[in-house]
Coordinates of C-alpha atoms and ligand atoms in Angstrom, one line a residue:
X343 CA -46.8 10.3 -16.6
X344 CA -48.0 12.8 -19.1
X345 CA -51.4 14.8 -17.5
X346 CA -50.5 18.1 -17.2
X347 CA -52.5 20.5 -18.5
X348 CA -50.6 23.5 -18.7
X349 CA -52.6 26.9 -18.8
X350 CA -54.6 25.8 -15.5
X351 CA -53.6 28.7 -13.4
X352 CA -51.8 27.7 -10.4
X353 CA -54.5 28.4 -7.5
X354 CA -56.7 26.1 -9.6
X355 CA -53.7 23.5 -9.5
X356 CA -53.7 23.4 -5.7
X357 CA -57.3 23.4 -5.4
X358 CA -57.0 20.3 -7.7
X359 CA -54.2 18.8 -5.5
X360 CA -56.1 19.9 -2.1
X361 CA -59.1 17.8 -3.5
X362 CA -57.0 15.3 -4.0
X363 CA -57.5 15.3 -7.5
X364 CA -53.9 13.4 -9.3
X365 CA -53.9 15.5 -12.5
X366 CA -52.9 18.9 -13.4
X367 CA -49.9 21.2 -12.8
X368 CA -48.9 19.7 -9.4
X369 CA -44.9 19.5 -9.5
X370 CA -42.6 21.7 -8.1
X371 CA -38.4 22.2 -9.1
X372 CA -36.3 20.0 -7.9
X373 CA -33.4 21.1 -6.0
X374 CA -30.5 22.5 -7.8
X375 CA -28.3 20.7 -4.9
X376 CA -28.1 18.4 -2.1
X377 CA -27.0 20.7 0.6
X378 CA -23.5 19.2 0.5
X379 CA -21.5 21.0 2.8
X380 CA -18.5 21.7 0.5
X381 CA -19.8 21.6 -3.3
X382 CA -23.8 23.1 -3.0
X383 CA -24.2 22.9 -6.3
X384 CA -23.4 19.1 -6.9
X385 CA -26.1 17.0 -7.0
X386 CA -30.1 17.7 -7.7
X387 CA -33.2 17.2 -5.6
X388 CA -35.7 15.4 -6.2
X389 CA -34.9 12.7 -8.1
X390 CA -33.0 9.4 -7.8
X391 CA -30.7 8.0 -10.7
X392 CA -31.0 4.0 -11.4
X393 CA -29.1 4.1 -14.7
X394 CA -27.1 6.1 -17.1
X395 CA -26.6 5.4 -20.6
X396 CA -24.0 7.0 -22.3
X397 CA -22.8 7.1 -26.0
X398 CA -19.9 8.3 -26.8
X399 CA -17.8 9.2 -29.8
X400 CA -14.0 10.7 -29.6
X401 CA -12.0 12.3 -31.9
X402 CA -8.6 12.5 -30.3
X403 CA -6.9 14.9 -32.6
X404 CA -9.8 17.3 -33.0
X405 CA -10.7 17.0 -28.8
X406 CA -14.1 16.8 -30.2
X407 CA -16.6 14.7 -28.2
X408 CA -20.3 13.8 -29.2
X409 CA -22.7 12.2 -26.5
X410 CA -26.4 11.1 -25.8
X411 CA -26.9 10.5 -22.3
X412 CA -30.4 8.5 -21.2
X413 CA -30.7 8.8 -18.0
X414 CA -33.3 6.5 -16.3
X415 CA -34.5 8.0 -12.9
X416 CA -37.1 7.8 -10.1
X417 CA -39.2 11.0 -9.0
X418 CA -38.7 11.4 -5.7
X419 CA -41.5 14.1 -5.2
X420 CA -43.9 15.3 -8.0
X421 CA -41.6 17.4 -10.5
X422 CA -42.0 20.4 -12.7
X423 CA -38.7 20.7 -13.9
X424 CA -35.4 19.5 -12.4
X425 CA -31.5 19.9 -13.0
X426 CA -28.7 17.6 -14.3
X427 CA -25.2 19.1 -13.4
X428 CA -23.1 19.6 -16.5
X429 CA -20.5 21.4 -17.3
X430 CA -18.8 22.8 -20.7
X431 CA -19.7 20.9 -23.8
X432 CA -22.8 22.5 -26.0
X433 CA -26.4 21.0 -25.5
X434 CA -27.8 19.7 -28.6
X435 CA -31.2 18.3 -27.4
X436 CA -33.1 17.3 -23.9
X437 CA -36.2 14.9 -24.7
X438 CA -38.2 13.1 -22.0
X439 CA -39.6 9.8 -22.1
X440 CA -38.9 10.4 -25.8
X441 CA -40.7 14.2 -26.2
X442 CA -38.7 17.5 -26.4
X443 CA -38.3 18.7 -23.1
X444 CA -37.3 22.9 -22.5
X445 CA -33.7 23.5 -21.0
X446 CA -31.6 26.5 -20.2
X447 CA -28.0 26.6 -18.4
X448 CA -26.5 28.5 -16.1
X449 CA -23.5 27.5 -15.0
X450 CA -23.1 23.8 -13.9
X451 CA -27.0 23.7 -13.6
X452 CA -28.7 22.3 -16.4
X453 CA -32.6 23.1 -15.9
X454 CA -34.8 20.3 -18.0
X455 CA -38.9 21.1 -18.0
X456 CA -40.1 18.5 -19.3
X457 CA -43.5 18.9 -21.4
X458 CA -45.7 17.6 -18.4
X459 CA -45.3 17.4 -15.4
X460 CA -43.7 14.2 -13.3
X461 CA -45.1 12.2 -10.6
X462 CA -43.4 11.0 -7.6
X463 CA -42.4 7.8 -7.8
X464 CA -42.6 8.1 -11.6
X465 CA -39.4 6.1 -13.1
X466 CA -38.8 9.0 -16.4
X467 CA -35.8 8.7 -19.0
X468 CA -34.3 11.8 -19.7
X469 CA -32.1 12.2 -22.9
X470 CA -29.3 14.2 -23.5
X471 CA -27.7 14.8 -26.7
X472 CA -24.3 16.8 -26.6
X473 CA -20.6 17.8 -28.3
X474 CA -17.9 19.9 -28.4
X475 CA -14.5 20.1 -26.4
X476 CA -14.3 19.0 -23.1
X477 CA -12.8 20.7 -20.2
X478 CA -10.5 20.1 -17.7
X479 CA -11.1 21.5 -14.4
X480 CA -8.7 22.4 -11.3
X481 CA -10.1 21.5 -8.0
X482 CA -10.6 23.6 -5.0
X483 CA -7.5 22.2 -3.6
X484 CA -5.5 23.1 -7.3
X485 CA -5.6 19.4 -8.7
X486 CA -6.7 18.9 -11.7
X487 CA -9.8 16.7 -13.2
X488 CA -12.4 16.0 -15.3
X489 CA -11.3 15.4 -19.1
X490 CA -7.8 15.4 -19.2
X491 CA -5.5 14.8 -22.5
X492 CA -3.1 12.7 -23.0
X493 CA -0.5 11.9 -25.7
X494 CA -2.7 9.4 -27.4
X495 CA -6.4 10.1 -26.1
X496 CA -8.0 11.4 -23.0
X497 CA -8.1 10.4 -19.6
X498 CA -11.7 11.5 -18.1
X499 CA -11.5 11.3 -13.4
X500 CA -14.1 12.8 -11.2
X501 CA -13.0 13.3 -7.6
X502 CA -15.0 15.1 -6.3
X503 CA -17.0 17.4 -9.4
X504 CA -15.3 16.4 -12.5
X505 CA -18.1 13.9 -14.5
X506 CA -19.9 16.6 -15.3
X507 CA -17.5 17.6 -18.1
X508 CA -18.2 14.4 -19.8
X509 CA -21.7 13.4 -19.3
X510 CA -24.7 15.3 -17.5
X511 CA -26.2 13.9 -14.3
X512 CA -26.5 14.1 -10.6
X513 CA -23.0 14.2 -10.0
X514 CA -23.4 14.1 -6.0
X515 CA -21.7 10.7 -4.5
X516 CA -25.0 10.3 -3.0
X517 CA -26.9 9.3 -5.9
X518 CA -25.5 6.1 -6.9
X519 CA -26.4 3.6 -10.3
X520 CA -25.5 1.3 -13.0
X521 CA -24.1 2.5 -15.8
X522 CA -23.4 1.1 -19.6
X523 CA -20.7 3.1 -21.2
X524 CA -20.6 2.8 -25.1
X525 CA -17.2 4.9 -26.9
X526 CA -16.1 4.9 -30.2
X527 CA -12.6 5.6 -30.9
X528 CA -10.7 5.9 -34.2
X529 CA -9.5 2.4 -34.8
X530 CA -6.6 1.7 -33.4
X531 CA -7.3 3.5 -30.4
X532 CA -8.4 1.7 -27.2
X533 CA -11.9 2.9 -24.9
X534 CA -11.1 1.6 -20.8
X535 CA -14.0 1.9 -18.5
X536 CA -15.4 0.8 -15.3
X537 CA -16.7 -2.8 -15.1
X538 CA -16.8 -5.6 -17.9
X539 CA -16.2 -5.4 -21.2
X540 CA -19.1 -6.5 -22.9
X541 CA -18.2 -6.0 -26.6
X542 CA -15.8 -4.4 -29.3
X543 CA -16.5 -3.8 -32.5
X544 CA -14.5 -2.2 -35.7
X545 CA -16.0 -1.0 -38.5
X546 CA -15.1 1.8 -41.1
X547 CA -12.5 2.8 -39.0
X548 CA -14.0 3.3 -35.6
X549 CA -13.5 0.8 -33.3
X550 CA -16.7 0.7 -30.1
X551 CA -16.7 -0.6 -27.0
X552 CA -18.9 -1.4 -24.6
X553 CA -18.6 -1.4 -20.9
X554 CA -21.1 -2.2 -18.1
X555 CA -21.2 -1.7 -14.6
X556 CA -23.8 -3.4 -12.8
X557 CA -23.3 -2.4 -9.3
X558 CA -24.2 0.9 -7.7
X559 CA -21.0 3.6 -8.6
X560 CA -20.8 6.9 -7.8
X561 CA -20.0 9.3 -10.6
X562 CA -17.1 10.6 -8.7
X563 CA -15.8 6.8 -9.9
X564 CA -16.7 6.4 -13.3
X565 CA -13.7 6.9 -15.6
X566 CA -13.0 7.1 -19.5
X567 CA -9.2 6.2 -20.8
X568 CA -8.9 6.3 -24.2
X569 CA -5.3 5.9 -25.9
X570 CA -3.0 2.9 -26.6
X571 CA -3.0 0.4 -23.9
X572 CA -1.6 -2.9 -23.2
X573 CA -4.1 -4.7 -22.2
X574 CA -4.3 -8.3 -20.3
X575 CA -7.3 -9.8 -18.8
X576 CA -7.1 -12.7 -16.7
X577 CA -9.0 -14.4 -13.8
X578 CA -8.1 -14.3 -9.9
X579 CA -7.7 -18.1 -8.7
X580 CA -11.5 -17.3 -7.4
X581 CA -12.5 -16.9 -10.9
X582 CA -12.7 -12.8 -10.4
X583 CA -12.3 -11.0 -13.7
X584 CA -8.8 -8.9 -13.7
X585 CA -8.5 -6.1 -17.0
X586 CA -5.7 -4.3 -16.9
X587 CA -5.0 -1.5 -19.3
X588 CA -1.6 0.0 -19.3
X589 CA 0.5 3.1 -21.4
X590 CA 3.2 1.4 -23.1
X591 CA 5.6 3.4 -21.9
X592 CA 4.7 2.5 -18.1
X593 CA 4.3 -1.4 -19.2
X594 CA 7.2 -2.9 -17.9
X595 CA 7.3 -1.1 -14.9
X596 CA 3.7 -1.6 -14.1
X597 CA 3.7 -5.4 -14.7
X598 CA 5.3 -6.7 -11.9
X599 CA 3.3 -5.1 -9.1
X600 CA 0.0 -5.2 -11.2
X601 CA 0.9 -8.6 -11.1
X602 CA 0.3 -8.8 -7.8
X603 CA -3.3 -7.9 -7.7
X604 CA -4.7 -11.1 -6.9
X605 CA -2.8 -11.2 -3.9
X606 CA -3.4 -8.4 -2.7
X607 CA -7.4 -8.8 -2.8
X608 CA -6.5 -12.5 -1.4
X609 CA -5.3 -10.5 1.4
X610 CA -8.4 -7.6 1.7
X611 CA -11.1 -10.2 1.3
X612 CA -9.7 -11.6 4.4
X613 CA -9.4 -8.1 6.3
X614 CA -12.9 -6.4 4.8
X615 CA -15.1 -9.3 3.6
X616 CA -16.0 -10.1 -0.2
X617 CA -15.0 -8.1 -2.7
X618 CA -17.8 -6.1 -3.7
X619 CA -17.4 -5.6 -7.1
X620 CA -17.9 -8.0 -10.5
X621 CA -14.3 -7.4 -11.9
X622 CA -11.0 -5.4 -11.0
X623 CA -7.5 -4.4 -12.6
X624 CA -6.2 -1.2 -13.2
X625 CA -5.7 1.9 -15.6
X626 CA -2.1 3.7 -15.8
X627 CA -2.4 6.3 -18.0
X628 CA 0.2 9.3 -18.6
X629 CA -1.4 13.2 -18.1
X630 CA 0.3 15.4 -18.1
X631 CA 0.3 17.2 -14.2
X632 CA -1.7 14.7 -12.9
X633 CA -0.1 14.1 -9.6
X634 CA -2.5 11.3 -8.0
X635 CA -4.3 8.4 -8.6
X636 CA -7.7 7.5 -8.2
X637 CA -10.2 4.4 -7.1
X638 CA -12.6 4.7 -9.8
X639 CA -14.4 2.0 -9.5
X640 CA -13.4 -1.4 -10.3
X641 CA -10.3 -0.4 -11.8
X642 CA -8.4 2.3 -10.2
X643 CA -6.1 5.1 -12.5
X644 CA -2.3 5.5 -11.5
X645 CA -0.5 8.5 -13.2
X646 CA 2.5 6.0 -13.6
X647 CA 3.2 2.4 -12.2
X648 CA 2.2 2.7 -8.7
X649 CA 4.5 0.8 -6.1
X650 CA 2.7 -1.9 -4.1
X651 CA 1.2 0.4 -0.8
X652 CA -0.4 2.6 -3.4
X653 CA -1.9 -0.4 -5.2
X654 CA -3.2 -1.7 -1.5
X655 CA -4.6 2.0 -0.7
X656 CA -6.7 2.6 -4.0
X657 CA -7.9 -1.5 -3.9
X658 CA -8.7 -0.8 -0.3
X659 CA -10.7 2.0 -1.7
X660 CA -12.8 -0.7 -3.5
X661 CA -14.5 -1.5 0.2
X662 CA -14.1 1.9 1.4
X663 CA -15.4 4.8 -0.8
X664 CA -16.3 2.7 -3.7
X665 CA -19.0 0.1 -2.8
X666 CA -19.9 2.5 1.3
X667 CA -19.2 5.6 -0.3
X668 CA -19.7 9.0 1.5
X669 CA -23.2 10.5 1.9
X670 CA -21.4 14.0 1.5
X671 CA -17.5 15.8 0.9
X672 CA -17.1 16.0 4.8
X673 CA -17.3 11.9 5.0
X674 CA -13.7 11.9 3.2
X675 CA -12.4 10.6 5.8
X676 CA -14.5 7.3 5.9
X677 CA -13.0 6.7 2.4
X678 CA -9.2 7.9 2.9
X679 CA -9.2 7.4 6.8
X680 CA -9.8 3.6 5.7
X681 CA -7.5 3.4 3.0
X682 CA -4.5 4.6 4.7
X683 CA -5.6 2.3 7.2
X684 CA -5.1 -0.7 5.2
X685 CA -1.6 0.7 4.0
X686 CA -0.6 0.2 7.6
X687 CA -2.4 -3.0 7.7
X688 CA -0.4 -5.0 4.8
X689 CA 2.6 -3.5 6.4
X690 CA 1.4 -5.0 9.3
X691 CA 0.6 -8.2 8.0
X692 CA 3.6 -8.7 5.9
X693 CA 6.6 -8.2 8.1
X694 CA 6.6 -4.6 8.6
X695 CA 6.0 -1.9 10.9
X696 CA 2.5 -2.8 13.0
X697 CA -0.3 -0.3 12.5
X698 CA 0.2 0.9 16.5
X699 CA 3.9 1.8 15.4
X700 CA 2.9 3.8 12.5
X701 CA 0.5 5.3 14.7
X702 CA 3.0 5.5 17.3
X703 CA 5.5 7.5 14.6
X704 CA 2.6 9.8 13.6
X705 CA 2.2 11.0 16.8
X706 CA 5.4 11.8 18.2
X707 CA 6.5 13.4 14.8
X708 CA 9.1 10.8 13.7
X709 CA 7.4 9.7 10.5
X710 CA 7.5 13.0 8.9
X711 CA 11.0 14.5 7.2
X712 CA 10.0 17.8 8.0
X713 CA 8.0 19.3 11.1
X714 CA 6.1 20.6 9.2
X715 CA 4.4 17.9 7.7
X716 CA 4.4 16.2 11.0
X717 CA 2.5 18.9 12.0
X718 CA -0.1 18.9 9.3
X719 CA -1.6 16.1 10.7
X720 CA -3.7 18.1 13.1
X721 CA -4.4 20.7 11.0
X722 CA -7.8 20.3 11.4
X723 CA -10.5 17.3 12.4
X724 CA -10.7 14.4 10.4
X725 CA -14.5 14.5 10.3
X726 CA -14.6 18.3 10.0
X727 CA -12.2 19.8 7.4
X728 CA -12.4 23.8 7.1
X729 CA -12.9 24.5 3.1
X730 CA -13.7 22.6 0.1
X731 CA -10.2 23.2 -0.6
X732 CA -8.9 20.6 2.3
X733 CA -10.6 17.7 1.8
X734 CA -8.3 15.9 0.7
X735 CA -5.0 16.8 2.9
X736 CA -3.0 15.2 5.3
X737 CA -5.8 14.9 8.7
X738 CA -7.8 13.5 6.5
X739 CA -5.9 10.7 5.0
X740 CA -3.4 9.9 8.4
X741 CA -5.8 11.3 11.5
X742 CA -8.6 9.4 9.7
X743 CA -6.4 6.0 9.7
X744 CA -5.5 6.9 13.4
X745 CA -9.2 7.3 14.3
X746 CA -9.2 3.7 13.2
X747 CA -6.2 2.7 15.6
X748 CA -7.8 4.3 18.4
X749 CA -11.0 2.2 18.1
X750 CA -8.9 -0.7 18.0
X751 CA -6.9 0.2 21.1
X752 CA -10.4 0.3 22.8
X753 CA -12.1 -3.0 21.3
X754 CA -9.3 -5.3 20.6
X755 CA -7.9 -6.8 17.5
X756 CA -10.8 -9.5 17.1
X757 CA -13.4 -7.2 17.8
X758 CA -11.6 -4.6 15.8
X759 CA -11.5 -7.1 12.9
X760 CA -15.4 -7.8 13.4
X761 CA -15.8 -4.0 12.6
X762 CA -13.7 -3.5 9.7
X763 CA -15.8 -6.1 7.9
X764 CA -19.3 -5.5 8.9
X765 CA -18.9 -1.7 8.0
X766 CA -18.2 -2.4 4.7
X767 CA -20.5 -5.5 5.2
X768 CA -23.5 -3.0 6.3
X769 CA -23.4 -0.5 4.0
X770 CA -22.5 -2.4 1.1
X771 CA -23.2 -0.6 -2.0
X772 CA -24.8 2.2 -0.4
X773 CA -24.1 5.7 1.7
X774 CA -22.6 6.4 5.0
X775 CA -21.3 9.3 7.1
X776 CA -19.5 10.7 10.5
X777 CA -22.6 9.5 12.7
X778 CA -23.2 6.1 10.9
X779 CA -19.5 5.2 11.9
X780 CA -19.9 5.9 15.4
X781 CA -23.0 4.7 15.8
X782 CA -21.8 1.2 14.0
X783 CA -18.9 1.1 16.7
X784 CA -21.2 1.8 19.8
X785 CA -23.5 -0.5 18.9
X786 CA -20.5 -3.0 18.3
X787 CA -19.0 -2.7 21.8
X788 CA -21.7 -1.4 23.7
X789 CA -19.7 -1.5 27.3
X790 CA -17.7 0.6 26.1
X791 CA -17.1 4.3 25.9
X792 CA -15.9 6.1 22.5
X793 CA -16.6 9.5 23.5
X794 CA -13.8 10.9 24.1
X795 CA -12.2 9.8 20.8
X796 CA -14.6 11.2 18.8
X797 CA -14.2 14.0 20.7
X798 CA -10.7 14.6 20.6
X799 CA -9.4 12.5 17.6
X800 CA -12.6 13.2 15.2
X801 CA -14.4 16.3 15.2
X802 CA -11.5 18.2 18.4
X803 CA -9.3 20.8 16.6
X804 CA -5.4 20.6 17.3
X805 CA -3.6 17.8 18.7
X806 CA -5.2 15.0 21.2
X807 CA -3.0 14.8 24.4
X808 CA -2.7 11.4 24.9
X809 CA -1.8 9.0 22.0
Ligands
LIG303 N1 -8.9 9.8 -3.7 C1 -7.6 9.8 -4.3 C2 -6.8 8.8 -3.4 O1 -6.5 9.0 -2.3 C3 -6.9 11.1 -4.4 C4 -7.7 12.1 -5.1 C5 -7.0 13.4 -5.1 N2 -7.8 14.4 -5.7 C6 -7.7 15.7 -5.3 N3 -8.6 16.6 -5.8 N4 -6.8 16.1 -4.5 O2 -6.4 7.8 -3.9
LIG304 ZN1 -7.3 7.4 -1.2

């Protein structure tokens, strides 16, 4: 709401606010973070996202990208000014609720002061008008994201800070919302996103698409592939929208396990409840060093055709990361602990290895071909990991999947199945941590005692002594 009046002098304002007068210079900054333990900087106080709109137009052989960004958010304590994170790109224009609003930079921060004051509780559309060339950024750990190009296009992946080089927002996995994504690409050229495919239109050579999200995403899992794809859309037998968007030159190597997809959810839904989502499929997509794949929402990326346990791990992901995502970086596990879990699971459940034996292998070393991988297990705790740098290695992706085992040593595979699906039952759509899991799994089995594995197996450095 628009009541400031701007040259009161600020004792005056707090007399105002003491009196409990509503009017007047009464917000303070929002927070230029979220505290996250890893990445400070990601993420803004003191207000909370509902929607992002974002325009787009590409220009593959000039790297040249335009945007307006609305984003639609709720004040979450009276506000002065607050910060979108953004990174690169050239700021044409902040406005909002439709008036010019001041902005300065300074580094990832972009400060908006809006030209009165915002309440709490206030929803407020901010408006971002940008261009220029956007950046791809290496990861703490060396990886590489953000806008990435590729032969024919771009590939734009977030995990963990990289949406902020293609849209301005509070890029914390905390802060999740709905999102309509419009892109306009030369013609010819293809625009994948998250979510349905509401329209596509060509006209004087542009061609624009429009994708929508509905449920809650994190921004870590919104993704832009732009390029030449084949594409086929289909339905699971339960009616499920399946889009699939794949680099030619990966087509006929993708098709057959992509193929598979229904299946495979067939198989999840039974292990983790519903699906949580409104559609699926997949992206492949060439870039050039990009040596992972990712669960953006809906429709994970794979830097090549994926063989089938990867395809289980970043679905898996759909439950686990995507729709009960981590309240901060040090919850990594809850998303990759989970999804390596599963791995072992469709192993399990299809002939192979059980998930005890894989454990069993982990633990004694026999997995591994080198000791030294073997011994990168318990490099550190799962629920603890030393740098930003490390969030993503091996105790984090096989230690969290053996945290898993070691809860269903104590409770038993039918109370063990119980858990897997109300935690993703629970926090559906929403945020979880470290304490939320064990609290969900005491209150689950109350006789018994989990102590010592979250002692030892969790948050204990080195290696537990008994497997
Ligand atoms: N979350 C992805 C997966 O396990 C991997 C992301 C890797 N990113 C990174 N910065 N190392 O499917
Ligand atoms: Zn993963």
């Amino acid at each position: 709401m628009a009541r400031t009046v701007r040259l009161v002098p600020a004792l005056l304002a707090s007399v105002l606010t003491l009196a409990g007068c509503g009017g007047g210079v009464h917000g303070t900054p929002g927070g230029s973070g979220v505290r996250d333990p890893y990445f400070p900087k990601a993420g803004n106080g003191g207000y909370d996202v509902a929607h992002y709109a974002l325009r787009l137009t590409y220009a593959p052989d000039a790297h040249h990208l335009t945007g307006t960004a609305t984003v639609t958010a709720r004040a979450t304590q009276d506000l002065s000014a607050f910060n979108l994170d953004f990174e690169g790109l050239e700021v044409e224009r902040v406005t909002v609720g439709g008036e010019t609003a001041r902005w300065n930079r300074a580094g990832q921060e972009l400060t908006v002061r809006p030209h009165a004051d915002i309440d709490r509780d206030d929803t407020f559309h901010v408006t971002v008008r940008y261009s220029g060339a956007p950046e791809t950024v290496t990861d703490p750990d060396g990886s590489r994201e953000g806008w990435l190009r590729t032969a024919d296009g771009a590939l734009a992946l977030g995990e963990p800070t990289g949406s902020m080089t293609w849209f301005p927002g509070n890029h914390h996995p905390s802060d999740k919302a709905a999102y309509d994504v419009t892109v306009s690409v030369p013609q010819g050229l293809r625009a994948v996103s998250n979510g349905e495919l509401r329209s596509e239109r060509t006209a004087r050579g542009r061609t624009t698409y429009r994708w929508h999200t509905g449920e809650p995403m994190a921004s870590y899992l919104a993704t832009l592939a732009i390029g030449r794809f084949d594409i086929s859309h289909s339905r699971t037998p339960d009616g499920l929208p399946v889009y699939t968007a794949v680099d030619p030159a990966e087509a006929a190597a993708s098709r057959p396990v992509l193929g598979r997809i229904p299946e495979v959810l067939r198989w999840a839904e039974k292990r983790f409840g519903p699906y949580p989502f409104s559609s699926t499929g997949a992206i492949v997509d060439r870039a050039a060093d990009l040596g992972y794949a990712l669960e953006t929402q809906n429709r994970p990326v794979f830097p090549g055709a994926p063989d089938l346990t990867l395809l289980v791990h970043e679905l898996a992901h759909q439950w686990y990361g995507d729709s009960v995502s981590p309240k901060s970086w040090r919850d990594m596990w809850l998303n990759e602990g989970f999804a390596t879990y599963a791995e072992w699971l469709w192993e399990e459940d299809h002939g192979g290895k059980s998930a005890q034996e894989t454990f069993d292998a982990l633990y004694s070393g026999d997995s591994s071909d080198t000791e030294e991988a073997a011994e990168s297990v318990w490099a550190f705790p799962p629920a603890d990991p030393p740098s930003a740098a490390r969030i993503s290695e091996a105790p984090v992706y096989w230690r969290g999947a053996m945290v898993l085992q070691k809860v269903r040593q104590v409770v038993g595979d039918e109370k063990f199945w119980r858990i897997l699906k109300g935690w993703a039952a629970a926090y559906r759509h929403g945020n979880a941590d470290t304490a939320d899991f064990t609290a969900y799994v005491e209150k689950q089995a109350p006789g018994e005692d989990f102590e010592g594995i979250w002692e030892d197996w969790l948050y204990g450095e080195g290696k537990p002594e008994r497997p």
